[in-house]
Amino acid sequence: VSEEGKQIESNTVKQDIPPGQDHFSQKAKEDKASEDKETKEDDEDEGIKESILSASLKFVPGYGWSKQAIEAGTESLGHPSVTSGIIADPGISLVHHHYQVSNDLLAKLMKKEIDELKASNQELKVTPFLKKSIEKRLRMNGLSWGSVVVQWF
């Protein structure tokens, strides 16, 4: 081995690599563990954002779709108001969260009603079912069926 080879060999850090694995396999495992940790932290952050947005919805009547509603929701969970900074575009995020939560709830309610009709061997009457579902969704926005100008039926 040349002097240069000996120098490279002496500068190489020897790591404890389990038998049957090479350096690349070990590195891939370490990278995977690091990614899993980051994913878990991201999931926790998303959970915090979700809880802040949900708590903030009850403050919309007083503060509107605003940063102030987000701050009030954050504080209601016991977090300092500065924590509300994790919500990008507070007003839009709050509207989007309401939209998603309401649509998810409506989908569950509609599925439940359809399942109940099937279980009792009743026919689904599409027009009344849709009208009732639209009314439910509008109420989730604080609107009544009569306040909607568009007439569908």
JSON list of C-alpha atoms in Angstrom, two decimals:
[
{"chain": "A", "resi": 1, "resn": "VAL", "atom": "CA", "xyz": [0.00, 0.00, 0.00]},
{"chain": "A", "resi": 2, "resn": "SER", "atom": "CA", "xyz": [1.38, 3.38, -0.98]},
{"chain": "A", "resi": 3, "resn": "GLU", "atom": "CA", "xyz": [1.92, 6.22, 1.47]},
{"chain": "A", "resi": 4, "resn": "GLU", "atom": "CA", "xyz": [-1.13, 7.95, 0.07]},
{"chain": "A", "resi": 5, "resn": "GLY", "atom": "CA", "xyz": [-3.25, 4.81, 0.59]},
{"chain": "A", "resi": 6, "resn": "LYS", "atom": "CA", "xyz": [-2.03, 4.50, 4.17]},
{"chain": "A", "resi": 7, "resn": "GLN", "atom": "CA", "xyz": [-2.89, 8.16, 4.79]},
{"chain": "A", "resi": 8, "resn": "ILE", "atom": "CA", "xyz": [-6.44, 7.68, 3.43]},
{"chain": "A", "resi": 9, "resn": "GLU", "atom": "CA", "xyz": [-6.87, 4.49, 5.45]},
{"chain": "A", "resi": 10, "resn": "SER", "atom": "CA", "xyz": [-5.69, 6.16, 8.66]},
{"chain": "A", "resi": 11, "resn": "ASN", "atom": "CA", "xyz": [-8.06, 9.11, 8.08]},
{"chain": "A", "resi": 12, "resn": "THR", "atom": "CA", "xyz": [-11.06, 6.88, 7.49]},
{"chain": "A", "resi": 13, "resn": "VAL", "atom": "CA", "xyz": [-13.35, 6.65, 10.49]},
{"chain": "A", "resi": 14, "resn": "LYS", "atom": "CA", "xyz": [-14.24, 3.07, 11.19]},
{"chain": "A", "resi": 15, "resn": "GLN", "atom": "CA", "xyz": [-17.83, 2.64, 12.22]},
{"chain": "A", "resi": 16, "resn": "ASP", "atom": "CA", "xyz": [-19.48, -0.28, 13.89]},
{"chain": "A", "resi": 17, "resn": "ILE", "atom": "CA", "xyz": [-21.50, -1.75, 11.08]},
{"chain": "A", "resi": 18, "resn": "PRO", "atom": "CA", "xyz": [-23.49, -4.88, 11.85]},
{"chain": "A", "resi": 19, "resn": "PRO", "atom": "CA", "xyz": [-22.36, -8.06, 10.10]},
{"chain": "A", "resi": 20, "resn": "GLY", "atom": "CA", "xyz": [-23.95, -8.57, 6.70]},
{"chain": "A", "resi": 21, "resn": "GLN", "atom": "CA", "xyz": [-24.40, -4.84, 6.06]},
{"chain": "A", "resi": 22, "resn": "ASP", "atom": "CA", "xyz": [-22.29, -2.35, 4.26]},
{"chain": "A", "resi": 23, "resn": "HIS", "atom": "CA", "xyz": [-21.81, 1.36, 4.84]},
{"chain": "A", "resi": 24, "resn": "PHE", "atom": "CA", "xyz": [-24.54, 2.25, 2.33]},
{"chain": "A", "resi": 25, "resn": "SER", "atom": "CA", "xyz": [-27.13, -0.01, 3.96]},
{"chain": "A", "resi": 26, "resn": "GLN", "atom": "CA", "xyz": [-26.31, 1.46, 7.35]},
{"chain": "A", "resi": 27, "resn": "LYS", "atom": "CA", "xyz": [-26.59, 5.00, 5.97]},
{"chain": "A", "resi": 28, "resn": "ALA", "atom": "CA", "xyz": [-29.96, 4.18, 4.36]},
{"chain": "A", "resi": 29, "resn": "LYS", "atom": "CA", "xyz": [-31.27, 2.91, 7.71]},
{"chain": "A", "resi": 30, "resn": "GLU", "atom": "CA", "xyz": [-30.08, 6.05, 9.47]},
{"chain": "A", "resi": 31, "resn": "ASP", "atom": "CA", "xyz": [-31.68, 8.25, 6.81]},
{"chain": "A", "resi": 32, "resn": "LYS", "atom": "CA", "xyz": [-34.95, 6.33, 7.11]},
{"chain": "A", "resi": 33, "resn": "ALA", "atom": "CA", "xyz": [-34.95, 6.75, 10.89]},
{"chain": "A", "resi": 34, "resn": "SER", "atom": "CA", "xyz": [-34.31, 10.48, 10.48]},
{"chain": "A", "resi": 35, "resn": "GLU", "atom": "CA", "xyz": [-37.16, 10.81, 7.96]},
{"chain": "A", "resi": 36, "resn": "ASP", "atom": "CA", "xyz": [-39.51, 8.90, 10.28]},
{"chain": "A", "resi": 37, "resn": "LYS", "atom": "CA", "xyz": [-38.64, 11.25, 13.13]},
{"chain": "A", "resi": 38, "resn": "GLU", "atom": "CA", "xyz": [-39.26, 14.30, 10.93]},
{"chain": "A", "resi": 39, "resn": "THR", "atom": "CA", "xyz": [-42.58, 12.85, 9.75]},
{"chain": "A", "resi": 40, "resn": "LYS", "atom": "CA", "xyz": [-43.66, 12.28, 13.35]},
{"chain": "A", "resi": 41, "resn": "GLU", "atom": "CA", "xyz": [-42.73, 15.87, 14.27]},
{"chain": "A", "resi": 42, "resn": "ASP", "atom": "CA", "xyz": [-44.60, 17.18, 11.20]},
{"chain": "A", "resi": 43, "resn": "ASP", "atom": "CA", "xyz": [-47.66, 15.12, 12.18]},
{"chain": "A", "resi": 44, "resn": "GLU", "atom": "CA", "xyz": [-47.52, 16.58, 15.69]},
{"chain": "A", "resi": 45, "resn": "ASP", "atom": "CA", "xyz": [-47.29, 20.11, 14.24]},
{"chain": "A", "resi": 46, "resn": "GLU", "atom": "CA", "xyz": [-50.28, 19.42, 11.99]},
{"chain": "A", "resi": 47, "resn": "GLY", "atom": "CA", "xyz": [-52.20, 18.12, 15.02]},
{"chain": "A", "resi": 48, "resn": "ILE", "atom": "CA", "xyz": [-51.48, 21.35, 16.90]},
{"chain": "A", "resi": 49, "resn": "LYS", "atom": "CA", "xyz": [-52.53, 23.43, 13.88]},
{"chain": "A", "resi": 50, "resn": "GLU", "atom": "CA", "xyz": [-55.72, 21.39, 13.55]},
{"chain": "A", "resi": 51, "resn": "SER", "atom": "CA", "xyz": [-56.62, 21.85, 17.22]},
{"chain": "A", "resi": 52, "resn": "ILE", "atom": "CA", "xyz": [-55.91, 25.60, 17.06]},
{"chain": "A", "resi": 53, "resn": "LEU", "atom": "CA", "xyz": [-58.06, 26.00, 13.95]},
{"chain": "A", "resi": 54, "resn": "SER", "atom": "CA", "xyz": [-60.90, 23.98, 15.48]},
{"chain": "A", "resi": 55, "resn": "ALA", "atom": "CA", "xyz": [-60.77, 25.98, 18.70]},
{"chain": "A", "resi": 56, "resn": "SER", "atom": "CA", "xyz": [-60.67, 29.23, 16.71]},
{"chain": "A", "resi": 57, "resn": "LEU", "atom": "CA", "xyz": [-63.94, 28.57, 14.89]},
{"chain": "A", "resi": 58, "resn": "LYS", "atom": "CA", "xyz": [-65.99, 29.52, 17.96]},
{"chain": "A", "resi": 59, "resn": "PHE", "atom": "CA", "xyz": [-64.35, 32.96, 17.93]},
{"chain": "A", "resi": 60, "resn": "VAL", "atom": "CA", "xyz": [-65.31, 33.74, 14.32]},
{"chain": "A", "resi": 61, "resn": "PRO", "atom": "CA", "xyz": [-68.64, 35.39, 15.28]},
{"chain": "A", "resi": 62, "resn": "GLY", "atom": "CA", "xyz": [-66.76, 37.92, 17.41]},
{"chain": "A", "resi": 63, "resn": "TYR", "atom": "CA", "xyz": [-63.55, 38.41, 15.42]},
{"chain": "A", "resi": 64, "resn": "GLY", "atom": "CA", "xyz": [-64.45, 37.29, 11.91]},
{"chain": "A", "resi": 65, "resn": "TRP", "atom": "CA", "xyz": [-62.20, 35.08, 9.79]},
{"chain": "A", "resi": 66, "resn": "SER", "atom": "CA", "xyz": [-59.11, 36.74, 11.19]},
{"chain": "A", "resi": 67, "resn": "LYS", "atom": "CA", "xyz": [-55.81, 36.43, 12.96]},
{"chain": "A", "resi": 68, "resn": "GLN", "atom": "CA", "xyz": [-57.54, 37.63, 16.14]},
{"chain": "A", "resi": 69, "resn": "ALA", "atom": "CA", "xyz": [-59.88, 34.62, 16.02]},
{"chain": "A", "resi": 70, "resn": "ILE", "atom": "CA", "xyz": [-56.83, 32.36, 15.63]},
{"chain": "A", "resi": 71, "resn": "GLU", "atom": "CA", "xyz": [-55.09, 34.04, 18.57]},
{"chain": "A", "resi": 72, "resn": "ALA", "atom": "CA", "xyz": [-58.19, 33.68, 20.75]},
{"chain": "A", "resi": 73, "resn": "GLY", "atom": "CA", "xyz": [-58.49, 30.00, 19.78]},
{"chain": "A", "resi": 74, "resn": "THR", "atom": "CA", "xyz": [-54.80, 29.46, 20.55]},
{"chain": "A", "resi": 75, "resn": "GLU", "atom": "CA", "xyz": [-55.12, 31.07, 23.98]},
{"chain": "A", "resi": 76, "resn": "SER", "atom": "CA", "xyz": [-58.29, 29.05, 24.71]},
{"chain": "A", "resi": 77, "resn": "LEU", "atom": "CA", "xyz": [-56.15, 25.92, 24.42]},
{"chain": "A", "resi": 78, "resn": "GLY", "atom": "CA", "xyz": [-53.68, 27.30, 26.95]},
{"chain": "A", "resi": 79, "resn": "HIS", "atom": "CA", "xyz": [-50.99, 28.20, 24.42]},
{"chain": "A", "resi": 80, "resn": "PRO", "atom": "CA", "xyz": [-49.44, 31.67, 24.33]},
{"chain": "A", "resi": 81, "resn": "SER", "atom": "CA", "xyz": [-50.89, 33.78, 21.49]},
{"chain": "A", "resi": 82, "resn": "VAL", "atom": "CA", "xyz": [-47.50, 33.76, 19.73]},
{"chain": "A", "resi": 83, "resn": "THR", "atom": "CA", "xyz": [-48.13, 30.06, 19.01]},
{"chain": "A", "resi": 84, "resn": "SER", "atom": "CA", "xyz": [-50.81, 31.18, 16.56]},
{"chain": "A", "resi": 85, "resn": "GLY", "atom": "CA", "xyz": [-47.90, 32.11, 14.27]},
{"chain": "A", "resi": 86, "resn": "ILE", "atom": "CA", "xyz": [-47.70, 28.50, 13.09]},
{"chain": "A", "resi": 87, "resn": "ILE", "atom": "CA", "xyz": [-50.88, 29.12, 11.11]},
{"chain": "A", "resi": 88, "resn": "ALA", "atom": "CA", "xyz": [-49.95, 30.55, 7.72]},
{"chain": "A", "resi": 89, "resn": "ASP", "atom": "CA", "xyz": [-52.52, 32.92, 6.21]},
{"chain": "A", "resi": 90, "resn": "PRO", "atom": "CA", "xyz": [-54.77, 32.87, 9.30]},
{"chain": "A", "resi": 91, "resn": "GLY", "atom": "CA", "xyz": [-58.04, 34.04, 7.72]},
{"chain": "A", "resi": 92, "resn": "ILE", "atom": "CA", "xyz": [-57.81, 31.79, 4.68]},
{"chain": "A", "resi": 93, "resn": "SER", "atom": "CA", "xyz": [-56.64, 28.84, 6.78]},
{"chain": "A", "resi": 94, "resn": "LEU", "atom": "CA", "xyz": [-59.59, 29.30, 9.12]},
{"chain": "A", "resi": 95, "resn": "VAL", "atom": "CA", "xyz": [-62.09, 29.46, 6.25]},
{"chain": "A", "resi": 96, "resn": "HIS", "atom": "CA", "xyz": [-60.51, 26.41, 4.62]},
{"chain": "A", "resi": 97, "resn": "HIS", "atom": "CA", "xyz": [-60.60, 24.49, 7.91]},
{"chain": "A", "resi": 98, "resn": "HIS", "atom": "CA", "xyz": [-64.30, 25.30, 8.40]},
{"chain": "A", "resi": 99, "resn": "TYR", "atom": "CA", "xyz": [-64.98, 24.24, 4.83]},
{"chain": "A", "resi": 100, "resn": "GLN", "atom": "CA", "xyz": [-63.17, 20.92, 5.25]},
{"chain": "A", "resi": 101, "resn": "VAL", "atom": "CA", "xyz": [-64.64, 20.11, 8.66]},
{"chain": "A", "resi": 102, "resn": "SER", "atom": "CA", "xyz": [-68.16, 20.95, 7.50]},
{"chain": "A", "resi": 103, "resn": "ASN", "atom": "CA", "xyz": [-67.88, 18.94, 4.29]},
{"chain": "A", "resi": 104, "resn": "ASP", "atom": "CA", "xyz": [-66.42, 15.95, 6.14]},
{"chain": "A", "resi": 105, "resn": "LEU", "atom": "CA", "xyz": [-69.26, 16.08, 8.66]},
{"chain": "A", "resi": 106, "resn": "LEU", "atom": "CA", "xyz": [-71.87, 16.39, 5.92]},
{"chain": "A", "resi": 107, "resn": "ALA", "atom": "CA", "xyz": [-70.40, 13.39, 4.07]},
{"chain": "A", "resi": 108, "resn": "LYS", "atom": "CA", "xyz": [-70.61, 11.30, 7.26]},
{"chain": "A", "resi": 109, "resn": "LEU", "atom": "CA", "xyz": [-74.19, 12.39, 7.91]},
{"chain": "A", "resi": 110, "resn": "MET", "atom": "CA", "xyz": [-75.22, 11.61, 4.34]},
{"chain": "A", "resi": 111, "resn": "LYS", "atom": "CA", "xyz": [-73.56, 8.19, 4.45]},
{"chain": "A", "resi": 112, "resn": "LYS", "atom": "CA", "xyz": [-75.24, 7.42, 7.77]},
{"chain": "A", "resi": 113, "resn": "GLU", "atom": "CA", "xyz": [-78.65, 8.34, 6.37]},
{"chain": "A", "resi": 114, "resn": "ILE", "atom": "CA", "xyz": [-78.11, 6.22, 3.25]},
{"chain": "A", "resi": 115, "resn": "ASP", "atom": "CA", "xyz": [-76.96, 3.26, 5.38]},
{"chain": "A", "resi": 116, "resn": "GLU", "atom": "CA", "xyz": [-80.06, 3.61, 7.58]},
{"chain": "A", "resi": 117, "resn": "LEU", "atom": "CA", "xyz": [-82.30, 3.65, 4.51]},
{"chain": "A", "resi": 118, "resn": "LYS", "atom": "CA", "xyz": [-80.59, 0.55, 3.11]},
{"chain": "A", "resi": 119, "resn": "ALA", "atom": "CA", "xyz": [-80.85, -1.24, 6.45]},
{"chain": "A", "resi": 120, "resn": "SER", "atom": "CA", "xyz": [-84.59, -0.61, 6.57]},
{"chain": "A", "resi": 121, "resn": "ASN", "atom": "CA", "xyz": [-85.03, -1.46, 2.86]},
{"chain": "A", "resi": 122, "resn": "GLN", "atom": "CA", "xyz": [-86.32, 2.02, 2.09]},
{"chain": "A", "resi": 123, "resn": "GLU", "atom": "CA", "xyz": [-85.82, 3.79, -1.22]},
{"chain": "A", "resi": 124, "resn": "LEU", "atom": "CA", "xyz": [-83.61, 6.85, -1.39]},
{"chain": "A", "resi": 125, "resn": "LYS", "atom": "CA", "xyz": [-85.62, 9.78, -2.72]},
{"chain": "A", "resi": 126, "resn": "VAL", "atom": "CA", "xyz": [-82.87, 11.82, -4.31]},
{"chain": "A", "resi": 127, "resn": "THR", "atom": "CA", "xyz": [-84.41, 15.30, -4.47]},
{"chain": "A", "resi": 128, "resn": "PRO", "atom": "CA", "xyz": [-85.57, 15.46, -0.82]},
{"chain": "A", "resi": 129, "resn": "PHE", "atom": "CA", "xyz": [-82.30, 13.86, 0.28]},
{"chain": "A", "resi": 130, "resn": "LEU", "atom": "CA", "xyz": [-80.21, 16.45, -1.56]},
{"chain": "A", "resi": 131, "resn": "LYS", "atom": "CA", "xyz": [-82.41, 19.32, -0.38]},
{"chain": "A", "resi": 132, "resn": "LYS", "atom": "CA", "xyz": [-82.08, 18.19, 3.24]},
{"chain": "A", "resi": 133, "resn": "SER", "atom": "CA", "xyz": [-78.31, 17.75, 2.83]},
{"chain": "A", "resi": 134, "resn": "ILE", "atom": "CA", "xyz": [-77.90, 21.21, 1.31]},
{"chain": "A", "resi": 135, "resn": "GLU", "atom": "CA", "xyz": [-79.95, 22.68, 4.16]},
{"chain": "A", "resi": 136, "resn": "LYS", "atom": "CA", "xyz": [-77.67, 20.95, 6.69]},
{"chain": "A", "resi": 137, "resn": "ARG", "atom": "CA", "xyz": [-74.57, 22.29, 4.96]},
{"chain": "A", "resi": 138, "resn": "LEU", "atom": "CA", "xyz": [-75.95, 25.83, 4.82]},
{"chain": "A", "resi": 139, "resn": "ARG", "atom": "CA", "xyz": [-76.77, 25.67, 8.53]},
{"chain": "A", "resi": 140, "resn": "MET", "atom": "CA", "xyz": [-73.14, 24.77, 9.16]},
{"chain": "A", "resi": 141, "resn": "ASN", "atom": "CA", "xyz": [-72.34, 28.18, 7.65]},
{"chain": "A", "resi": 142, "resn": "GLY", "atom": "CA", "xyz": [-74.96, 29.87, 9.82]},
{"chain": "A", "resi": 143, "resn": "LEU", "atom": "CA", "xyz": [-77.38, 30.25, 6.91]},
{"chain": "A", "resi": 144, "resn": "SER", "atom": "CA", "xyz": [-80.94, 29.10, 6.69]},
{"chain": "A", "resi": 145, "resn": "TRP", "atom": "CA", "xyz": [-82.49, 27.55, 3.64]},
{"chain": "A", "resi": 146, "resn": "GLY", "atom": "CA", "xyz": [-84.86, 30.50, 3.31]},
{"chain": "A", "resi": 147, "resn": "SER", "atom": "CA", "xyz": [-81.98, 32.99, 3.22]},
{"chain": "A", "resi": 148, "resn": "VAL", "atom": "CA", "xyz": [-80.52, 31.43, 0.10]},
{"chain": "A", "resi": 149, "resn": "VAL", "atom": "CA", "xyz": [-81.77, 33.22, -2.99]},
{"chain": "A", "resi": 150, "resn": "VAL", "atom": "CA", "xyz": [-81.04, 30.48, -5.49]},
{"chain": "A", "resi": 151, "resn": "GLN", "atom": "CA", "xyz": [-83.95, 28.11, -5.92]},
{"chain": "A", "resi": 152, "resn": "TRP", "atom": "CA", "xyz": [-82.93, 24.62, -6.93]},
{"chain": "A", "resi": 153, "resn": "PHE", "atom": "CA", "xyz": [-86.18, 22.79, -6.46]}
]
